[in-house]
Short mmCIF file of C-alpha atoms in Angstrom, two decimals:
data_model
loop_
_atom_site.label_atom_id
_atom_site.label_comp_id
_atom_site.label_asym_id
_atom_site.label_seq_id
_atom_site.Cartn_x
_atom_site.Cartn_y
_atom_site.Cartn_z
CA UNK T 1 -0.11 0.06 -0.08
CA UNK T 2 1.12 3.23 -0.93
CA UNK T 3 1.33 6.24 1.35
CA UNK T 4 2.21 10.13 1.45
CA UNK T 5 5.62 11.27 3.43
CA UNK T 6 5.14 12.19 6.73
CA UNK T 7 4.27 16.22 6.63
CA UNK T 8 4.36 16.94 10.32
CA UNK T 9 6.99 17.47 13.16
CA UNK T 10 6.85 15.04 16.18
CA UNK T 11 4.93 16.84 19.02
CA UNK T 12 5.80 15.90 22.97
CA UNK T 13 3.46 15.51 25.88
CA UNK T 14 5.83 14.37 28.41
CA UNK T 15 4.65 12.31 31.31
CA UNK T 16 3.48 14.20 34.66
CA UNK T 17 4.38 11.18 36.53
CA UNK T 18 7.40 9.41 35.69
CA UNK T 19 9.41 6.87 37.53
CA UNK T 20 11.18 8.57 40.24
CA UNK T 21 15.56 8.31 39.85
CA UNK T 22 15.36 5.76 42.55
CA UNK T 23 12.43 3.26 41.19
CA UNK T 24 14.05 3.63 37.70
CA UNK T 25 17.34 2.70 39.48
CA UNK T 26 15.97 -0.19 41.40
CA UNK T 27 14.61 -1.53 38.08
CA UNK T 28 17.67 -1.53 36.05
CA UNK T 29 19.54 -3.41 38.64
CA UNK T 30 17.62 -6.49 37.29
CA UNK T 31 15.42 -5.66 34.21
CA UNK T 32 15.22 -8.84 33.31
CA UNK T 33 13.33 -8.97 29.23
CA UNK T 34 10.40 -7.56 28.53
CA UNK T 35 8.97 -6.88 32.23
CA UNK T 36 9.32 -3.28 32.62
CA UNK T 37 8.33 -0.61 30.30
CA UNK T 38 9.73 3.43 29.98
CA UNK T 39 7.63 6.48 30.74
CA UNK T 40 6.76 7.23 27.21
CA UNK T 41 5.44 6.01 23.88
CA UNK T 42 5.91 7.19 20.22
CA UNK T 43 2.42 7.12 17.99
CA UNK T 44 1.81 8.20 14.36
CA UNK T 45 -1.59 7.63 12.68
CA UNK T 46 -2.60 6.72 9.35
CA UNK T 47 -5.77 6.88 7.76
CA UNK T 48 -7.30 6.78 4.11
CA UNK T 49 -9.00 10.16 2.95
CA UNK T 50 -12.56 10.55 1.40
CA UNK T 51 -10.34 10.59 -2.29
CA UNK T 52 -8.68 6.96 -1.36
CA UNK T 53 -5.27 8.07 -0.50
CA UNK T 54 -3.35 6.95 2.50
CA UNK T 55 -1.10 9.51 4.66
CA UNK T 56 0.69 9.48 7.93
CA UNK T 57 -0.24 12.15 10.61
CA UNK T 58 -0.44 13.39 14.32
CA UNK T 59 3.43 12.08 15.25
CA UNK T 60 3.68 12.75 19.01
CA UNK T 61 5.51 11.40 22.15
CA UNK T 62 3.15 10.95 24.79
CA UNK T 63 2.79 8.87 28.06
CA UNK T 64 3.01 5.20 27.92
CA UNK T 65 -0.11 3.60 28.80
CA UNK T 66 -3.08 1.73 27.55
CA UNK T 67 -4.31 1.98 24.20
CA UNK T 68 -7.90 2.97 23.86
CA UNK T 69 -9.33 0.89 21.36
CA UNK T 70 -12.93 0.12 19.38
CA UNK T 71 -13.63 -3.65 20.39
CA UNK T 72 -13.92 -3.91 16.28
CA UNK T 73 -10.65 -2.66 15.71
CA UNK T 74 -9.49 -4.80 12.89
CA UNK T 75 -6.37 -6.00 14.47
CA UNK T 76 -8.54 -7.60 17.38
CA UNK T 77 -10.46 -9.60 14.71
CA UNK T 78 -8.27 -10.87 11.79
CA UNK T 79 -4.57 -9.96 13.40
CA UNK T 80 -3.45 -7.46 10.93
CA UNK T 81 -0.24 -6.20 12.56
CA UNK T 82 3.59 -6.26 12.53
CA UNK T 83 6.28 -5.29 14.44
CA UNK T 84 10.12 -4.83 14.73
CA UNK T 85 13.00 -5.18 17.52
CA UNK T 86 16.20 -3.87 18.17
CA UNK T 87 18.11 -2.27 20.88
CA UNK T 88 19.66 1.19 22.35
CA UNK T 89 23.04 0.68 23.51
CA UNK T 90 24.84 3.44 25.74
CA UNK T 91 28.55 4.00 24.99
CA UNK T 92 31.10 4.72 27.26
CA UNK T 93 30.74 8.54 26.47
CA UNK T 94 27.24 8.34 27.39
CA UNK T 95 26.01 8.81 23.87
CA UNK T 96 23.09 5.84 22.78
CA UNK T 97 23.27 4.28 19.62
CA UNK T 98 21.34 1.47 17.97
CA UNK T 99 22.44 -1.27 15.35
CA UNK T 100 21.42 -1.27 11.87
CA UNK T 101 18.00 0.71 11.89
CA UNK T 102 17.93 0.65 8.19
CA UNK T 103 17.67 -2.89 7.89
CA UNK T 104 14.89 -2.96 10.49
CA UNK T 105 13.07 -0.39 8.84
CA UNK T 106 13.30 -2.25 5.55
CA UNK T 107 12.02 -5.72 6.88
CA UNK T 108 9.06 -3.77 8.97
CA UNK T 109 7.90 -2.59 5.23
CA UNK T 110 8.34 -5.86 3.80
CA UNK T 111 6.23 -7.10 7.03
CA UNK T 112 3.54 -4.46 5.92
CA UNK T 113 3.56 -5.55 2.48
CA UNK T 114 2.69 -9.01 3.59
CA UNK T 115 0.11 -7.81 6.04
CA UNK T 116 -1.34 -5.42 3.35
CA UNK T 117 -0.55 -2.69 5.80
CA UNK T 118 0.94 1.03 4.89
CA UNK T 119 4.75 1.13 4.56
CA UNK T 120 6.15 3.71 6.83
CA UNK T 121 9.26 5.88 5.46
CA UNK T 122 12.71 4.59 6.62
CA UNK T 123 13.22 8.48 7.80
CA UNK T 124 10.04 8.43 10.16
CA UNK T 125 11.03 5.04 11.50
CA UNK T 126 14.44 5.80 12.72
CA UNK T 127 13.29 9.56 13.65
CA UNK T 128 10.83 7.75 16.01
CA UNK T 129 13.52 5.90 17.86
CA UNK T 130 15.44 9.02 18.66
CA UNK T 131 12.23 10.57 19.92
CA UNK T 132 11.36 7.61 22.39
CA UNK T 133 15.19 7.43 23.37
CA UNK T 134 15.28 11.22 23.73
CA UNK T 135 12.39 11.23 26.12
CA UNK T 136 13.60 8.23 28.07
CA UNK T 137 17.55 8.47 27.71
CA UNK T 138 17.69 7.83 31.35
CA UNK T 139 16.19 4.29 30.92
CA UNK T 140 19.19 3.33 28.73
CA UNK T 141 20.91 0.74 31.36
CA UNK T 142 25.16 0.30 30.89
CA UNK T 143 25.53 -2.81 32.76
CA UNK T 144 27.36 -5.46 30.28
CA UNK T 145 25.21 -6.92 27.79
CA UNK T 146 22.37 -4.76 28.66
CA UNK T 147 20.32 -2.19 26.45
CA UNK T 148 16.99 -0.74 26.05
CA UNK T 149 14.84 -2.67 23.99
CA UNK T 150 12.95 -0.87 21.30
CA UNK T 151 9.64 -2.39 20.15
CA UNK T 152 8.38 -0.51 16.94
CA UNK T 153 4.66 -2.19 15.87
CA UNK T 154 1.73 -1.24 13.50
CA UNK T 155 -1.68 -2.40 14.30
CA UNK T 156 -4.96 -1.93 12.28
CA UNK T 157 -7.55 0.12 14.63
CA UNK T 158 -10.41 0.91 12.15
CA UNK T 159 -13.50 -0.44 13.63
CA UNK T 160 -15.49 -2.85 11.14
CA UNK T 161 -15.88 -6.78 10.81
CA UNK T 162 -15.44 -7.10 6.76
CA UNK T 163 -12.52 -8.98 5.83
CA UNK T 164 -10.40 -6.04 4.01
CA UNK T 165 -7.54 -4.31 4.77
CA UNK T 166 -8.04 -1.77 7.35
CA UNK T 167 -8.20 2.22 6.32
CA UNK T 168 -6.81 3.17 9.76
CA UNK T 169 -3.68 2.09 11.39
CA UNK T 170 -1.67 3.53 14.32
CA UNK T 171 2.33 2.87 14.38
CA UNK T 172 3.91 3.15 17.67
CA UNK T 173 7.09 2.57 19.56
CA UNK T 174 7.49 1.39 23.15
CA UNK T 175 10.83 0.59 25.18
CA UNK T 176 11.95 -1.76 27.65
CA UNK T 177 15.56 -2.23 29.59
CA UNK T 178 16.62 -5.50 28.90
CA UNK T 179 19.17 -7.71 30.53
CA UNK T 180 20.40 -11.54 29.29
CA UNK T 181 17.12 -13.05 27.29
CA UNK T 182 17.77 -16.16 28.77
CA UNK T 183 18.73 -15.18 32.26
CA UNK T 184 21.47 -15.71 34.46
CA UNK T 185 24.87 -16.87 32.91
CA UNK T 186 25.13 -17.52 29.23
CA UNK T 187 25.46 -21.32 29.09
CA UNK T 188 24.44 -23.63 25.90
CA UNK T 189 20.57 -24.35 25.90
CA UNK T 190 18.52 -27.31 25.14
CA UNK T 191 15.91 -26.86 22.62
CA UNK T 192 12.94 -29.25 21.47
CA UNK T 193 12.59 -30.73 17.90
CA UNK T 194 8.87 -30.21 17.13
CA UNK T 195 7.10 -32.86 14.95
CA UNK T 196 3.76 -32.04 15.47
CA UNK T 197 3.61 -28.32 14.76
CA UNK T 198 4.60 -25.92 11.91
CA UNK T 199 5.78 -22.43 12.71
CA UNK T 200 4.90 -21.06 8.80
CA UNK T 201 4.19 -22.83 5.43
CA UNK T 202 5.02 -21.72 1.84
CA UNK T 203 3.24 -18.88 0.73
CA UNK T 204 2.22 -17.92 4.32
CA UNK T 205 3.58 -15.11 6.54
CA UNK T 206 7.31 -17.06 7.46
CA UNK T 207 9.23 -14.07 6.20
CA UNK T 208 6.86 -11.25 8.26
CA UNK T 209 7.42 -10.07 11.28
CA UNK T 210 3.91 -10.42 12.54
CA UNK T 211 2.58 -11.89 15.66
CA UNK T 212 0.52 -14.66 14.13
CA UNK T 213 3.78 -16.17 13.40
CA UNK T 214 4.73 -16.31 17.45
CA UNK T 215 1.45 -17.38 18.35
CA UNK T 216 1.94 -20.46 16.17
CA UNK T 217 4.91 -21.45 17.94
CA UNK T 218 3.42 -21.12 21.52
CA UNK T 219 1.84 -24.66 21.48
CA UNK T 220 5.24 -25.95 20.38
CA UNK T 221 6.97 -23.83 22.94
CA UNK T 222 5.01 -25.69 25.98
CA UNK T 223 5.81 -28.72 24.83
CA UNK T 224 9.32 -27.52 24.55
CA UNK T 225 9.36 -26.41 27.99
CA UNK T 226 7.53 -29.44 29.61
CA UNK T 227 10.68 -31.33 28.20
CA UNK T 228 13.22 -28.73 30.05
CA UNK T 229 14.16 -26.79 26.78
CA UNK T 230 14.20 -23.19 26.33
CA UNK T 231 13.03 -23.07 22.77
CA UNK T 232 11.69 -25.18 19.81
CA UNK T 233 13.10 -26.22 16.27
CA UNK T 234 10.78 -26.13 13.30
CA UNK T 235 11.20 -28.32 10.59
CA UNK T 236 10.16 -28.05 7.03
CA UNK T 237 7.98 -31.79 6.29
CA UNK T 238 7.67 -31.03 2.70
CA UNK T 239 11.55 -30.40 1.86
CA UNK T 240 13.20 -33.61 3.47
CA UNK T 241 12.56 -32.34 6.86
CA UNK T 242 14.90 -29.74 6.51
CA UNK T 243 15.45 -27.24 9.14
CA UNK T 244 13.76 -23.76 9.16
CA UNK T 245 14.45 -21.79 12.33
CA UNK T 246 13.37 -21.79 15.90
CA UNK T 247 10.35 -20.16 17.78
CA UNK T 248 12.16 -16.63 17.44
CA UNK T 249 15.59 -16.93 16.47
CA UNK T 250 17.71 -18.33 13.40
CA UNK T 251 20.04 -21.32 13.79
CA UNK T 252 23.55 -21.89 12.78
CA UNK T 253 25.99 -24.71 12.58
CA UNK T 254 29.84 -24.80 12.25
CA UNK T 255 31.64 -27.68 10.75
CA UNK T 256 35.02 -28.86 11.23
CA UNK T 257 35.67 -25.44 13.20
CA UNK T 258 35.90 -23.15 9.70
CA UNK T 259 32.55 -23.85 7.78
CA UNK T 260 29.25 -21.83 9.03
CA UNK T 261 26.11 -23.04 7.62
CA UNK T 262 22.77 -21.49 8.15
CA UNK T 263 19.38 -22.65 6.52
CA UNK T 264 18.96 -20.74 3.10
CA UNK T 265 16.30 -18.06 3.10
CA UNK T 266 13.18 -20.01 1.60
CA UNK T 267 10.16 -17.52 2.42
CA UNK T 268 9.41 -19.29 5.52
CA UNK T 269 12.78 -17.89 7.41
CA UNK T 270 12.60 -14.46 8.74
CA UNK T 271 15.16 -12.29 7.46
CA UNK T 272 17.10 -11.59 10.55
CA UNK T 273 19.19 -8.61 10.86
CA UNK T 274 21.53 -10.39 13.46
CA UNK T 275 21.62 -13.29 11.05
CA UNK T 276 22.74 -11.35 8.46
CA UNK T 277 25.61 -9.46 10.80
CA UNK T 278 26.96 -12.75 11.65
CA UNK T 279 27.34 -14.22 8.05
CA UNK T 280 28.94 -10.98 7.45
CA UNK T 281 31.37 -11.03 10.29
CA UNK T 282 32.12 -14.82 9.48
CA UNK T 283 32.91 -14.08 6.08
CA UNK T 284 35.30 -10.93 7.03
CA UNK T 285 37.13 -13.49 9.53
CA UNK T 286 37.77 -16.07 6.53
CA UNK T 287 35.39 -18.63 7.65
CA UNK T 288 33.54 -20.32 4.74
CA UNK T 289 29.75 -19.20 4.77
CA UNK T 290 26.97 -21.39 3.18
CA UNK T 291 23.27 -20.63 3.13
CA UNK T 292 21.97 -23.49 2.16
CA UNK T 293 19.24 -26.48 2.90
CA UNK T 294 20.30 -28.80 6.22
CA UNK T 295 18.06 -31.79 7.03
CA UNK T 296 17.62 -33.22 10.56
CA UNK T 297 19.30 -36.50 9.04
CA UNK T 298 22.68 -34.13 7.93
CA UNK T 299 22.44 -33.14 11.56
CA UNK T 300 22.38 -36.42 12.90
CA UNK T 301 24.95 -37.88 10.94
CA UNK T 302 27.28 -34.62 11.64
CA UNK T 303 26.98 -35.53 15.19
CA UNK T 304 27.89 -39.07 14.54
CA UNK T 305 30.93 -38.57 12.63
CA UNK T 306 32.37 -35.63 14.67
CA UNK T 307 31.90 -32.83 12.02
CA UNK T 308 29.67 -30.77 13.52
CA UNK T 309 31.59 -29.02 16.24
CA UNK T 310 28.94 -26.13 17.44
CA UNK T 311 25.32 -25.34 17.30
CA UNK T 312 23.90 -21.56 17.94
CA UNK T 313 21.08 -19.43 17.65
CA UNK T 314 20.87 -15.85 17.05
CA UNK T 315 18.67 -12.50 17.14
CA UNK T 316 18.10 -9.30 18.20
CA UNK T 317 17.01 -10.35 21.90
CA UNK T 318 19.44 -13.02 22.84
CA UNK T 319 22.40 -11.94 20.44
CA UNK T 320 23.71 -15.33 20.45
CA UNK T 321 23.30 -18.30 22.44
CA UNK T 322 24.97 -21.56 22.16
CA UNK T 323 22.89 -24.79 21.81
CA UNK T 324 24.11 -27.83 23.59
CA UNK T 325 21.34 -30.41 22.97
CA UNK T 326 18.31 -30.99 20.49
CA UNK T 327 16.33 -32.96 22.27
CA UNK T 328 13.39 -35.26 20.41
CA UNK T 329 11.01 -37.84 21.07
CA UNK T 330 13.41 -40.53 20.40
CA UNK T 331 16.46 -39.35 22.18
CA UNK T 332 19.13 -36.45 21.92
CA UNK T 333 21.62 -34.81 19.88
CA UNK T 334 24.18 -33.57 22.11
CA UNK T 335 26.60 -30.79 20.50
CA UNK T 336 30.44 -31.98 21.44
CA UNK T 337 32.39 -30.25 23.76
CA UNK T 338 34.80 -27.63 22.25
CA UNK T 339 38.07 -28.52 21.98
CA UNK T 340 39.25 -24.57 20.87
CA UNK T 341 37.94 -21.36 20.57
CA UNK T 342 34.36 -21.02 20.17
CA UNK T 343 32.96 -19.37 16.86
CA UNK T 344 29.87 -18.48 18.03
CA UNK T 345 31.60 -16.92 21.14
CA UNK T 346 34.04 -14.91 19.29
CA UNK T 347 31.78 -13.85 16.85
CA UNK T 348 29.10 -12.26 19.96
CA UNK T 349 31.80 -10.70 21.51
CA UNK T 350 32.72 -8.92 18.16
CA UNK T 351 28.91 -8.12 17.81
CA UNK T 352 28.23 -6.88 21.21
CA UNK T 353 31.49 -4.69 20.99
CA UNK T 354 30.35 -2.99 17.70
CA UNK T 355 27.02 -2.52 19.30
CA UNK T 356 28.65 -1.04 22.32
CA UNK T 357 31.15 0.88 21.03
CA UNK T 358 34.43 -1.04 22.06
CA UNK T 359 35.06 -2.48 18.89
CA UNK T 360 35.46 -0.58 15.67
CA UNK T 361 32.63 -0.42 13.44
CA UNK T 362 33.73 -1.44 10.05
CA UNK T 363 30.38 -1.51 8.23
CA UNK T 364 28.91 1.56 9.37
CA UNK T 365 26.25 -0.15 10.92
CA UNK T 366 25.71 2.27 14.04
CA UNK T 367 23.35 5.31 14.13
CA UNK T 368 23.33 7.55 17.00
CA UNK T 369 19.92 8.21 18.42
CA UNK T 370 21.13 10.70 21.45
#
């Protein structure tokens, strides 16, 4: 769907009851992930006019709080919504930066196309991040591995029950201080092989970052948790049971310590920004990088013959997390103990260093927000 460019500045109405410095400090001591939210939100509205043209308007910063919504709003009945996830990092000099927001803006608009929502100009997307960080800069933590998680999202707000794209939409950004996604020390996690559920299908919304994909993963996630696992792995039963991705992360395999393999993008798999960054950093250091089909049978064989040296997952929230075991109904595939330097942890250290400003950003990935 097309739209007019944003023609207004962001208005600002700051909260009259923000958290006190003491309340905020207590939260930042142990922020968890997605448990607390900052004092403000950013909103931009979109509406189709009587001539059938859609346009963005009424851009604003306002106090964080409940959304007033008609019970017939399209998002509540047809799931017409999308979202993104990225982080703001405090550097040593006190400035605040984010990582590859243009890539998130591009993916956001690809998701919008798939869900028949209006596209948001990239400059408006990035400015919305600046606006919320400017209002809530004191919420950006500075602990090791911590950041302010930014959640832009778009929902269909028009009240109607006909099945068609909504003509009224709300774009919003909220923010949440974030620690380690899995909590505690970074240890290899166990994941569960889903053999009864699919996250997405060919021609569906697998490439879009929409809530329906995550909702489709939750029954399998409960099954994973019942078997002592942190995440669930989905396969493609129409393609030799090829590995797709986890419920919320992309997956990587290291063979013989020097070859990095990840499933090729096939319409089911989310175009992860962290995934793309890992591929670039691995290529920079001379690793052989392959995006291709990898089946569960190949995984089993590589464990058996010792050629598989590491498995790890990646995403904005968790960054990079090693996978120690794949649990299945028939047994487990255990990643062998490392005998040398971990590719996953080395790339993770470099990636976090770039994001936090302690490692040189050779690819121009950082954008200053405040």
